[in-house]
Short mmCIF file of C-alpha atoms and ligand atoms in Angstrom, two decimals:
data_model
loop_
_atom_site.label_atom_id
_atom_site.label_comp_id
_atom_site.label_asym_id
_atom_site.label_seq_id
_atom_site.Cartn_x
_atom_site.Cartn_y
_atom_site.Cartn_z
CA MET A 1 0.00 0.00 0.00
CA SER A 2 1.36 3.44 -0.83
CA GLU A 3 2.73 5.73 1.87
CA ALA A 4 -0.01 8.23 1.17
CA MET A 5 -2.46 5.70 2.60
CA ASP A 6 -0.93 5.94 6.06
CA SER A 7 -2.87 9.03 7.02
CA ILE A 8 -6.22 7.63 5.89
CA ASP A 9 -8.72 5.96 8.14
CA VAL A 10 -9.18 2.49 6.68
CA THR A 11 -12.67 1.19 7.37
CA LYS A 12 -14.45 -2.03 6.43
CA LYS A 13 -14.53 -0.53 2.97
CA GLY A 14 -10.82 -1.16 2.50
CA ALA A 15 -7.97 1.20 1.87
CA ALA A 16 -8.79 2.12 -1.72
CA LEU A 17 -12.39 3.07 -1.06
CA ALA A 18 -11.44 4.88 2.14
CA ALA A 19 -8.93 6.95 0.18
CA ALA A 20 -11.54 7.75 -2.46
CA GLU A 21 -14.05 8.76 0.20
CA ALA A 22 -11.47 11.08 1.70
CA GLY A 23 -10.92 12.61 -1.75
CA ARG A 24 -7.34 11.32 -1.70
CA PHE A 25 -7.23 10.18 -5.32
CA ASP A 26 -3.45 10.64 -5.28
CA ALA A 27 -3.31 7.64 -2.93
CA LEU A 28 -5.10 5.31 -5.35
CA PRO A 29 -2.93 3.06 -7.47
CA ILE A 30 -3.25 3.37 -11.25
CA TYR A 31 -2.59 0.18 -13.25
CA LYS A 32 -0.81 1.72 -16.24
CA PRO A 33 -0.10 5.39 -15.52
CA GLU A 34 2.07 5.82 -18.63
CA ILE A 35 -1.10 5.33 -20.67
CA GLU A 36 -3.91 6.26 -18.29
CA CYS A 37 -2.28 9.56 -17.35
CA ALA A 38 -0.51 10.35 -20.66
CA SER A 39 -0.95 13.77 -22.24
CA ARG A 40 -3.81 14.12 -24.72
CA GLU A 41 -1.21 14.73 -27.48
CA ASP A 42 0.57 11.47 -26.67
CA ILE A 43 -2.71 9.55 -26.59
CA ARG A 44 -3.74 10.93 -29.96
CA ALA A 45 -0.34 10.19 -31.47
CA LEU A 46 -0.55 6.61 -30.24
CA GLN A 47 -4.09 6.28 -31.58
CA LEU A 48 -3.04 7.54 -35.00
CA GLU A 49 -0.15 5.12 -35.21
CA LYS A 50 -2.44 2.22 -34.24
CA LEU A 51 -5.25 3.36 -36.52
CA LYS A 52 -2.91 3.29 -39.53
CA GLU A 53 -1.80 -0.23 -38.59
CA THR A 54 -5.39 -1.36 -38.03
CA VAL A 55 -6.62 -0.13 -41.40
CA ALA A 56 -3.65 -1.69 -43.24
CA TYR A 57 -4.21 -4.94 -41.33
CA ALA A 58 -7.94 -5.07 -42.10
CA TYR A 59 -7.27 -4.26 -45.77
CA GLU A 60 -4.61 -6.96 -46.08
CA ARG A 61 -6.41 -9.70 -44.22
CA VAL A 62 -10.16 -9.27 -44.43
CA PRO A 63 -11.66 -9.56 -47.92
CA TYR A 64 -14.82 -7.73 -46.81
CA TYR A 65 -12.85 -4.60 -45.84
CA ARG A 66 -10.55 -4.77 -48.86
CA GLN A 67 -13.57 -4.82 -51.16
CA LYS A 68 -15.37 -2.12 -49.22
CA LEU A 69 -12.37 0.24 -49.19
CA ASP A 70 -11.67 -0.43 -52.87
CA GLU A 71 -15.29 0.40 -53.70
CA MET A 72 -14.97 3.66 -51.76
CA GLY A 73 -11.65 4.45 -53.39
CA VAL A 74 -9.87 4.61 -50.04
CA ALA A 75 -6.38 3.21 -49.54
CA PRO A 76 -4.84 2.53 -46.10
CA SER A 77 -2.24 5.20 -46.92
CA ASP A 78 -5.06 7.79 -47.01
CA ILE A 79 -5.19 7.63 -43.20
CA GLN A 80 -2.86 10.46 -42.21
CA THR A 81 -4.74 12.08 -39.33
CA LEU A 82 -7.23 10.81 -36.76
CA GLU A 83 -9.99 12.73 -38.54
CA ASP A 84 -9.29 10.59 -41.62
CA VAL A 85 -11.14 7.80 -39.81
CA ARG A 86 -14.23 9.41 -41.37
CA LYS A 87 -13.08 8.21 -44.78
CA LEU A 88 -13.66 4.64 -43.59
CA PRO A 89 -16.96 2.76 -43.83
CA PHE A 90 -19.14 2.16 -40.80
CA THR A 91 -19.61 -1.42 -39.67
CA ASP A 92 -22.84 -2.56 -38.07
CA LYS A 93 -24.19 -5.76 -36.59
CA ALA A 94 -25.66 -6.81 -39.95
CA VAL A 95 -22.15 -7.10 -41.44
CA LEU A 96 -21.04 -9.41 -38.65
CA ARG A 97 -24.17 -11.49 -39.09
CA GLU A 98 -23.89 -11.70 -42.85
CA THR A 99 -20.32 -12.93 -42.54
CA PHE A 100 -21.32 -15.53 -39.89
CA PRO A 101 -19.44 -17.27 -38.45
CA PHE A 102 -15.83 -16.42 -39.34
CA GLY A 103 -16.07 -14.12 -42.37
CA LEU A 104 -14.44 -11.12 -40.68
CA PHE A 105 -11.70 -13.11 -38.98
CA ALA A 106 -8.24 -11.88 -39.92
CA VAL A 107 -6.33 -14.93 -38.70
CA PRO A 108 -6.73 -18.67 -39.25
CA LEU A 109 -8.68 -20.52 -36.55
CA ASP A 110 -5.40 -22.09 -35.41
CA ASP A 111 -4.48 -18.70 -33.96
CA ILE A 112 -7.80 -18.20 -32.14
CA ARG A 113 -7.83 -19.13 -28.46
CA GLU A 114 -11.41 -18.34 -27.56
CA LEU A 115 -14.71 -17.66 -29.26
CA HIS A 116 -17.60 -15.66 -27.86
CA SER A 117 -20.91 -14.58 -29.28
CA SER A 118 -23.80 -12.28 -28.60
CA SER A 119 -27.14 -13.84 -29.29
CA GLY A 120 -29.43 -10.94 -30.07
CA THR A 121 -33.08 -11.66 -30.54
CA THR A 122 -33.24 -12.22 -34.28
CA GLY A 123 -31.02 -13.74 -36.94
CA LYS A 124 -27.61 -15.30 -36.60
CA PRO A 125 -25.48 -14.54 -33.56
CA VAL A 126 -22.39 -12.38 -33.85
CA VAL A 127 -19.26 -14.49 -33.36
CA VAL A 128 -15.97 -13.00 -32.24
CA GLY A 129 -12.56 -14.64 -31.83
CA TYR A 130 -9.58 -13.67 -29.71
CA THR A 131 -5.91 -14.45 -30.36
CA ASP A 132 -3.39 -14.80 -27.53
CA ASP A 133 -2.54 -11.11 -27.87
CA ASP A 134 -6.22 -10.15 -27.91
CA MET A 135 -6.77 -12.12 -24.71
CA ASP A 136 -3.81 -10.39 -23.14
CA MET A 137 -5.08 -6.96 -24.11
CA TRP A 138 -8.63 -7.83 -22.96
CA SER A 139 -7.41 -8.91 -19.51
CA GLU A 140 -5.31 -5.80 -19.17
CA CYS A 141 -8.16 -3.44 -20.11
CA ILE A 142 -10.29 -5.07 -17.43
CA ALA A 143 -7.53 -5.14 -14.82
CA ARG A 144 -7.24 -1.40 -15.38
CA LEU A 145 -10.92 -0.71 -14.98
CA VAL A 146 -11.41 -2.86 -11.90
CA GLN A 147 -8.49 -1.14 -10.22
CA MET A 148 -10.08 2.18 -11.17
CA ALA A 149 -13.20 0.96 -9.33
CA GLY A 150 -11.37 0.36 -6.03
CA VAL A 151 -10.54 -3.34 -6.42
CA VAL A 152 -7.08 -4.26 -5.12
CA PRO A 153 -4.86 -7.32 -5.51
CA GLY A 154 -5.91 -9.86 -2.90
CA ASP A 155 -9.61 -9.09 -3.23
CA ILE A 156 -11.94 -12.09 -3.45
CA ALA A 157 -14.23 -11.61 -6.44
CA GLN A 158 -17.47 -13.50 -6.95
CA MET A 159 -18.79 -13.77 -10.48
CA ALA A 160 -22.55 -13.45 -10.88
CA PHE A 161 -22.48 -12.97 -14.67
CA GLY A 162 -23.17 -16.06 -16.68
CA TYR A 163 -20.10 -17.73 -18.15
CA GLY A 164 -20.56 -19.35 -21.56
CA MET A 165 -20.67 -17.41 -24.80
CA PHE A 166 -21.50 -14.07 -23.08
CA THR A 167 -18.30 -11.99 -22.89
CA GLY A 168 -19.10 -10.63 -19.43
CA GLY A 169 -18.26 -13.71 -17.34
CA PHE A 170 -14.91 -14.68 -18.79
CA GLY A 171 -13.84 -11.11 -19.54
CA LEU A 172 -14.18 -9.91 -15.95
CA HIS A 173 -12.82 -13.21 -14.69
CA TYR A 174 -9.56 -12.86 -16.63
CA GLY A 175 -9.13 -9.19 -15.79
CA LEU A 176 -9.71 -9.65 -12.06
CA GLN A 177 -7.21 -12.51 -12.02
CA ARG A 178 -4.74 -10.32 -13.91
CA LEU A 179 -4.97 -7.74 -11.14
CA GLY A 180 -4.28 -10.42 -8.54
CA CYS A 181 -7.74 -11.29 -7.21
CA ALA A 182 -9.02 -14.74 -6.27
CA MET A 183 -11.99 -15.61 -8.48
CA ILE A 184 -15.10 -17.44 -7.32
CA PRO A 185 -16.66 -18.56 -10.62
CA ALA A 186 -20.20 -18.92 -9.26
CA GLY A 187 -22.00 -17.77 -12.42
CA SER A 188 -25.51 -16.36 -12.57
CA GLY A 189 -28.51 -17.82 -10.75
CA ASN A 190 -28.82 -19.78 -7.51
CA THR A 191 -29.11 -16.55 -5.60
CA GLU A 192 -29.25 -17.92 -2.05
CA ARG A 193 -26.03 -19.81 -2.71
CA HIS A 194 -24.42 -16.53 -3.81
CA ILE A 195 -25.24 -14.98 -0.46
CA GLN A 196 -23.98 -18.02 1.41
CA MET A 197 -20.72 -17.90 -0.53
CA ILE A 198 -20.22 -14.20 0.18
CA GLU A 199 -20.42 -15.04 3.86
CA ASP A 200 -18.46 -18.32 3.78
CA TYR A 201 -15.63 -17.21 1.51
CA GLY A 202 -15.37 -13.60 2.63
CA THR A 203 -16.18 -12.24 -0.85
CA THR A 204 -15.18 -8.60 -1.18
CA VAL A 205 -16.16 -7.90 -4.82
CA LEU A 206 -19.40 -8.86 -6.57
CA VAL A 207 -19.59 -8.83 -10.38
CA ALA A 208 -23.15 -8.66 -11.72
CA THR A 209 -25.61 -6.78 -13.84
CA PRO A 210 -27.17 -4.07 -11.68
CA SER A 211 -30.54 -5.80 -12.03
CA TYR A 212 -29.16 -9.03 -10.66
CA ALA A 213 -27.27 -7.24 -7.88
CA MET A 214 -30.57 -5.65 -6.79
CA HIS A 215 -32.13 -9.10 -6.71
CA ILE A 216 -29.22 -10.54 -4.70
CA CYS A 217 -29.68 -7.64 -2.28
CA GLU A 218 -33.39 -8.35 -1.84
CA VAL A 219 -32.95 -12.10 -1.44
CA GLY A 220 -30.25 -11.47 1.18
CA GLU A 221 -32.59 -9.18 3.09
CA LYS A 222 -35.33 -11.81 2.99
CA MET A 223 -32.88 -14.39 4.33
CA GLY A 224 -32.07 -11.99 7.19
CA TYR A 225 -28.52 -11.44 5.92
CA ASP A 226 -26.91 -8.32 7.38
CA TRP A 227 -25.33 -6.54 4.43
CA GLU A 228 -23.73 -3.98 6.71
CA LYS A 229 -21.69 -6.69 8.43
CA SER A 230 -20.96 -8.49 5.15
CA PRO A 231 -17.35 -8.62 3.88
CA LEU A 232 -18.58 -7.31 0.51
CA ARG A 233 -17.38 -3.80 -0.31
CA VAL A 234 -17.32 -3.36 -4.12
CA GLY A 235 -19.98 -3.97 -6.77
CA LEU A 236 -18.72 -4.16 -10.36
CA PHE A 237 -21.71 -3.68 -12.61
CA GLY A 238 -22.10 -3.74 -16.37
CA GLY A 239 -23.77 -5.28 -19.36
CA GLU A 240 -26.85 -3.04 -19.11
CA PRO A 241 -27.63 0.55 -18.10
CA CYS A 242 -27.27 1.32 -14.42
CA PRO A 243 -29.57 4.24 -13.64
CA PRO A 244 -28.27 6.51 -10.86
CA GLY A 245 -31.32 5.76 -8.68
CA LEU A 246 -30.75 2.02 -8.85
CA LYS A 247 -27.05 2.38 -8.11
CA ALA A 248 -27.73 4.61 -5.11
CA GLU A 249 -30.31 2.18 -3.78
CA ILE A 250 -27.97 -0.81 -4.06
CA GLU A 251 -25.13 1.15 -2.43
CA ARG A 252 -27.40 2.14 0.44
CA ARG A 253 -28.95 -1.27 1.05
CA MET A 254 -25.86 -3.43 0.50
CA HIS A 255 -23.38 -0.98 2.06
CA ILE A 256 -21.01 -1.27 -0.89
CA VAL A 257 -19.53 1.06 -3.49
CA CYS A 258 -20.68 0.27 -7.00
CA THR A 259 -19.16 1.25 -10.31
CA ASP A 260 -20.29 0.62 -13.81
CA ASN A 261 -18.29 -0.64 -16.78
CA TYR A 262 -19.20 -0.79 -20.41
CA GLY A 263 -18.41 -2.78 -23.51
CA LEU A 264 -19.90 -4.87 -26.28
CA THR A 265 -19.15 -8.19 -27.88
CA GLU A 266 -18.47 -6.84 -31.37
CA VAL A 267 -15.45 -4.76 -30.31
CA MET A 268 -14.18 -6.97 -27.46
CA GLY A 269 -16.77 -7.37 -24.69
CA PRO A 270 -16.37 -5.62 -21.32
CA GLY A 271 -13.25 -3.47 -20.98
CA VAL A 272 -14.05 -0.58 -23.31
CA SER A 273 -14.65 1.84 -20.45
CA GLY A 274 -15.02 1.91 -16.70
CA GLU A 275 -15.98 4.31 -13.95
CA CYS A 276 -13.38 5.69 -11.57
CA LEU A 277 -14.09 6.63 -7.97
CA ALA A 278 -13.86 10.37 -8.62
CA GLU A 279 -16.35 10.91 -11.43
CA ARG A 280 -19.20 8.59 -10.54
CA TYR A 281 -21.40 8.97 -13.60
CA GLN A 282 -18.84 8.72 -16.37
CA GLN A 283 -16.49 6.03 -17.56
CA HIS A 284 -12.89 6.32 -18.77
CA ILE A 285 -12.41 4.86 -22.24
CA ALA A 286 -9.35 2.65 -22.85
CA GLU A 287 -8.29 5.03 -25.60
CA ASP A 288 -5.06 3.23 -26.41
CA HIS A 289 -7.25 0.34 -27.61
CA PHE A 290 -10.39 2.10 -28.85
CA LEU A 291 -10.79 5.11 -31.06
CA TRP A 292 -14.14 6.73 -30.27
CA GLU A 293 -16.35 8.97 -32.33
CA VAL A 294 -19.74 10.36 -31.42
CA ILE A 295 -22.08 10.84 -34.36
CA ASP A 296 -25.56 12.02 -35.09
CA PRO A 297 -27.37 8.68 -35.54
CA GLU A 298 -29.51 10.12 -38.34
CA THR A 299 -26.83 11.75 -40.49
CA GLY A 300 -23.68 9.85 -39.46
CA GLU A 301 -21.90 13.21 -39.03
CA PRO A 302 -19.81 13.93 -35.91
CA VAL A 303 -21.46 15.93 -33.12
CA GLY A 304 -19.54 18.58 -31.16
CA GLU A 305 -17.29 17.67 -28.23
CA GLY A 306 -19.35 16.82 -25.15
CA GLU A 307 -22.58 16.53 -27.14
CA MET A 308 -24.84 13.52 -27.02
CA GLY A 309 -24.87 11.16 -29.97
CA GLU A 310 -24.22 7.57 -30.99
CA LEU A 311 -20.91 6.06 -29.95
CA VAL A 312 -18.83 4.60 -32.78
CA LEU A 313 -15.78 2.53 -31.85
CA THR A 314 -12.78 1.35 -33.81
CA PRO A 315 -10.74 -1.19 -31.83
CA LEU A 316 -7.06 -0.44 -32.39
CA CYS A 317 -4.91 -3.44 -33.32
CA LYS A 318 -7.27 -6.23 -32.42
CA GLN A 319 -5.92 -9.26 -34.24
CA GLY A 320 -8.78 -11.80 -34.33
CA ILE A 321 -11.36 -9.45 -35.83
CA PRO A 322 -10.40 -5.93 -36.83
CA VAL A 323 -13.63 -3.91 -36.90
CA LEU A 324 -13.73 -0.46 -38.41
CA ARG A 325 -16.08 2.21 -37.07
CA TYR A 326 -18.53 -0.05 -35.29
CA ARG A 327 -21.89 1.62 -34.75
CA THR A 328 -22.83 0.72 -31.19
CA HIS A 329 -26.28 2.40 -31.22
CA ASP A 330 -25.47 3.41 -27.64
CA LEU A 331 -26.15 7.07 -26.88
CA THR A 332 -23.57 9.01 -24.90
CA ALA A 333 -21.37 12.11 -24.84
CA VAL A 334 -17.58 12.06 -24.46
CA HIS A 335 -15.51 14.55 -22.43
CA THR A 336 -11.75 15.04 -22.59
CA GLU A 337 -10.95 17.43 -19.76
CA PRO A 338 -8.76 15.91 -17.00
CA CYS A 339 -10.40 13.94 -14.20
CA ALA A 340 -9.90 14.36 -10.45
CA CYS A 341 -8.66 10.76 -10.31
CA GLY A 342 -5.55 11.81 -12.26
CA ARG A 343 -6.43 9.99 -15.46
CA THR A 344 -6.40 11.82 -18.76
CA LEU A 345 -8.32 9.18 -20.69
CA ALA A 346 -11.55 10.57 -22.13
CA ARG A 347 -14.76 9.89 -20.22
CA MET A 348 -18.07 8.82 -21.69
CA ASP A 349 -21.34 9.55 -19.97
CA LYS A 350 -23.15 6.50 -18.73
CA VAL A 351 -25.16 4.88 -21.48
CA ARG A 352 -28.82 5.12 -20.57
CA SER A 353 -30.43 4.61 -23.97
CA ARG A 354 -29.81 3.18 -27.38
CA SER A 355 -30.78 4.86 -30.63
CA ASP A 356 -32.78 1.73 -31.41
CA ASP A 357 -34.68 1.40 -28.12
CA MET A 358 -36.75 4.51 -28.72
CA LEU A 359 -40.47 3.74 -28.81
CA ILE A 360 -42.72 5.80 -31.02
CA ILE A 361 -46.05 5.98 -29.23
CA ARG A 362 -48.82 7.71 -31.14
CA GLY A 363 -46.17 9.70 -32.96
CA THR A 364 -44.23 10.75 -29.84
CA ASN A 365 -40.70 9.53 -29.13
CA VAL A 366 -40.39 7.79 -25.78
CA PHE A 367 -37.20 6.36 -24.29
CA PRO A 368 -37.55 3.68 -21.58
CA SER A 369 -34.88 5.59 -19.60
CA GLN A 370 -37.29 8.55 -19.28
CA ILE A 371 -39.86 6.27 -17.67
CA GLU A 372 -37.16 4.83 -15.40
CA ASP A 373 -36.12 8.34 -14.30
CA VAL A 374 -39.68 9.30 -13.37
CA LEU A 375 -40.24 6.08 -11.43
CA THR A 376 -36.98 6.37 -9.48
CA GLY A 377 -38.15 9.77 -8.27
CA ILE A 378 -41.25 8.22 -6.65
CA GLU A 379 -40.49 6.87 -3.22
CA GLU A 380 -43.44 4.47 -3.00
CA VAL A 381 -42.16 2.24 -5.83
CA THR A 382 -39.12 -0.03 -6.27
CA PRO A 383 -36.63 0.24 -9.18
CA HIS A 384 -38.35 -2.72 -10.87
CA TYR A 385 -40.64 -1.87 -13.77
CA HIS A 386 -42.01 -3.25 -16.99
CA ILE A 387 -43.25 -1.45 -20.07
CA ILE A 388 -45.82 -2.95 -22.41
CA VAL A 389 -46.89 -1.41 -25.69
CA GLU A 390 -49.92 -2.80 -27.48
CA THR A 391 -52.40 -1.87 -30.14
CA ARG A 392 -55.90 -1.06 -28.89
CA GLY A 393 -58.55 -0.10 -31.40
CA GLY A 394 -55.83 0.67 -33.94
CA MET A 395 -53.99 2.99 -31.51
CA ASP A 396 -50.78 2.55 -29.53
CA ALA A 397 -51.33 1.96 -25.81
CA LEU A 398 -48.46 2.43 -23.34
CA ILE A 399 -48.71 0.45 -20.11
CA VAL A 400 -46.25 0.98 -17.29
CA GLU A 401 -46.14 -1.64 -14.55
CA THR A 402 -44.42 -0.42 -11.42
CA GLU A 403 -43.87 -2.31 -8.20
CA LEU A 404 -44.94 -1.05 -4.80
CA ARG A 405 -42.54 -1.02 -1.89
CA PRO A 406 -43.99 -3.12 0.96
CA GLU A 407 -44.23 -0.08 3.25
CA ALA A 408 -46.21 1.86 0.62
CA PHE A 409 -48.94 -0.76 0.37
CA ARG A 410 -52.32 0.47 1.68
CA ASP A 411 -55.55 -1.44 2.26
CA SER A 412 -57.65 1.40 0.95
CA PHE A 413 -58.52 1.30 -2.75
CA GLU A 414 -58.77 5.11 -2.81
CA ALA A 415 -55.22 5.53 -1.49
CA MET A 416 -53.81 3.12 -4.05
CA ASP A 417 -55.80 4.74 -6.84
CA ALA A 418 -54.54 8.19 -5.86
CA LEU A 419 -50.95 6.94 -6.01
CA ARG A 420 -51.57 5.36 -9.39
CA ALA A 421 -53.04 8.61 -10.72
CA ARG A 422 -50.11 10.63 -9.34
CA ILE A 423 -47.58 8.35 -11.09
CA ALA A 424 -49.56 8.50 -14.35
CA GLU A 425 -49.64 12.29 -14.16
CA LYS A 426 -45.87 12.52 -13.58
CA LEU A 427 -45.18 10.17 -16.47
CA LYS A 428 -47.47 12.11 -18.76
CA GLY A 429 -45.72 15.36 -17.81
CA THR A 430 -42.37 13.95 -18.92
CA LEU A 431 -43.34 11.74 -21.84
CA LEU A 432 -46.16 13.87 -23.26
CA VAL A 433 -48.04 10.62 -23.73
CA ALA A 434 -50.62 9.40 -21.20
CA PRO A 435 -49.71 5.91 -20.01
CA GLU A 436 -51.86 3.39 -18.21
CA VAL A 437 -50.16 2.73 -14.88
CA ARG A 438 -50.51 -0.62 -13.13
CA LEU A 439 -49.37 -0.99 -9.54
CA VAL A 440 -47.92 -4.41 -8.96
CA GLU A 441 -47.63 -6.00 -5.49
CA PRO A 442 -44.15 -6.13 -3.86
CA GLY A 443 -42.04 -8.78 -5.59
CA GLY A 444 -44.55 -9.02 -8.45
CA ILE A 445 -42.21 -7.96 -11.26
CA GLU A 446 -39.99 -10.73 -12.51
CA ARG A 447 -36.33 -10.41 -11.46
CA ALA A 448 -33.51 -10.83 -13.98
CA ILE A 449 -30.43 -12.89 -13.26
CA GLY A 450 -28.67 -11.32 -16.26
CA LYS A 451 -29.69 -8.32 -18.29
CA ALA A 452 -33.19 -7.10 -17.47
CA LYS A 453 -35.71 -6.91 -20.29
CA HIS A 454 -37.88 -3.90 -19.54
CA VAL A 455 -39.91 -3.52 -22.73
CA ASP A 456 -42.46 -5.80 -24.31
CA ASP A 457 -43.65 -4.31 -27.59
CA ARG A 458 -46.72 -6.33 -28.57
CA ARG A 459 -47.95 -4.00 -31.28
CA GLU A 460 -49.30 -5.44 -34.49
CA LYS A 461 -46.61 -4.90 -37.08
O1 DLL B 1 -22.81 -6.68 -22.38
C1 DLL B 1 -20.42 -6.67 -22.58
C2 DLL B 1 -20.30 -6.39 -21.14
C3 DLL B 1 -20.46 -7.41 -20.24
C4 DLL B 1 -19.99 -5.12 -20.69
C5 DLL B 1 -20.31 -7.17 -18.89
C6 DLL B 1 -19.82 -4.85 -19.33
C7 DLL B 1 -19.97 -5.89 -18.45
P1 DLL B 1 -23.17 -7.45 -25.23
O2 DLL B 1 -23.92 -8.58 -24.65
O3 DLL B 1 -22.70 -7.54 -26.63
O4 DLL B 1 -21.87 -7.17 -24.40
O5 DLL B 1 -24.08 -6.18 -25.06
C8 DLL B 1 -23.58 -4.91 -25.41
O6 DLL B 1 -25.02 -3.89 -23.77
O7 DLL B 1 -24.09 -2.10 -26.71
C9 DLL B 1 -24.96 -1.64 -24.46
O8 DLL B 1 -26.19 -1.37 -25.11
C10 DLL B 1 -25.21 -2.56 -23.28
N1 DLL B 1 -24.25 -2.30 -22.20
C11 DLL B 1 -23.17 -3.00 -21.86
N2 DLL B 1 -22.58 -2.46 -20.77
C12 DLL B 1 -23.32 -1.37 -20.44
C13 DLL B 1 -23.24 -0.38 -19.42
C14 DLL B 1 -21.82 -6.85 -23.08
N3 DLL B 1 -22.31 -0.38 -18.48
C15 DLL B 1 -24.61 -3.85 -25.14
N4 DLL B 1 -24.18 0.59 -19.43
C16 DLL B 1 -24.06 -2.46 -25.35
C17 DLL B 1 -25.15 0.64 -20.36
C18 DLL B 1 -24.38 -1.27 -21.36
N5 DLL B 1 -25.29 -0.28 -21.32
#
């Protein structure tokens, strides 16, 4: 532990979190300061060098990109500045599906050590492959972000993501081991056993989707488990949006510090960005491995610095599958001013919505995150909700199911109806569409053990 830690009161939370709470970010170790704290000029120079290599590599080795660039009249040597990335074609999920399974691979299968895939709901899955070097880079990106989140070597980390083809389980597993943690590969599900293991093995770090962490919290409370006395101190969340209200509720009820990390299968899996302990609603991007752009999803043109748009990522020097300008559909804004934690890596705002999860209800655009924000501001209901859209008499009908907290439950029909009307009114004020609100009894909304599915669009197509 660094000398700067000596003056800090180390609580159950552990030295790293205690330092963060005291605002002593100088006392927190940084995994790779030569990159994470490099000057913006050095980061951009490194990105340019790697971008040139990536484009040449994709052109040489992937027939799809060679053909695409030839059609566009672009040669790898045309990439002379970072802005030249705009000369390159976008890649979207459809391309990865059309080339299923190995069409975009740049190396023979002999050189692939691991395959993962993302299922999606329709069509073929997206398959990605990692070489030895890719695996090494993946583990390092995650080691960096877990250290950023207050995890330290010697921590005992319990995995509540599913293993298997999902990138979340193995990705975090390798990265936590790289940092020097002991892994408990519990996997998702069997919630009571998770709680028992936290107690028996002295687990200090829990890796889960925020939805599943909330469920683990509730099941523990029902079992009479005292989270305050639990050895657990860090929650590493990812794989789905983590609204501020949900995060605050989990932190309060489980007595842990939670951070969020982001990534997607097509460009690597988890490890693209992670939240530090200073700036709690943004995530540092591993810019030495990912070139980011933020574009207007309609026009494909870049938006101004710090403005909200769709995140586009180009992994830099990934060997298994080089992907150029991947359109994530995730909406965020990126900021480059220095962070109090000492890192200079750009920060992206937490992803709350995707450009493709917008619902158009009777002509009005509605994002599920807007509904979530209204509900988290109402103290009588839990963070669990479900949105149904159906066609009634040829019109769109929006139904919001929200779950009552046990203490908010009243015997009187009038009291419940008044609450329901108040929630409907608040939602209408924000969405400009009148929803039907259904109050569901405590525990009545199905819990997710992975990513929560909040929307059920049953409209006639
Ligand atoms: O969810 C990778 C991952 C696993 C990241 C575990 C972090 C932790 P996919 O299954 O391909 O990969 O889903 C990727 O999930 O485009 C986002 O829409 C969403 N997503 C992932 N992490 C976050 C996050 C993994 N922290 C898609 N916040 C992405 C918001 C997230 N959305």
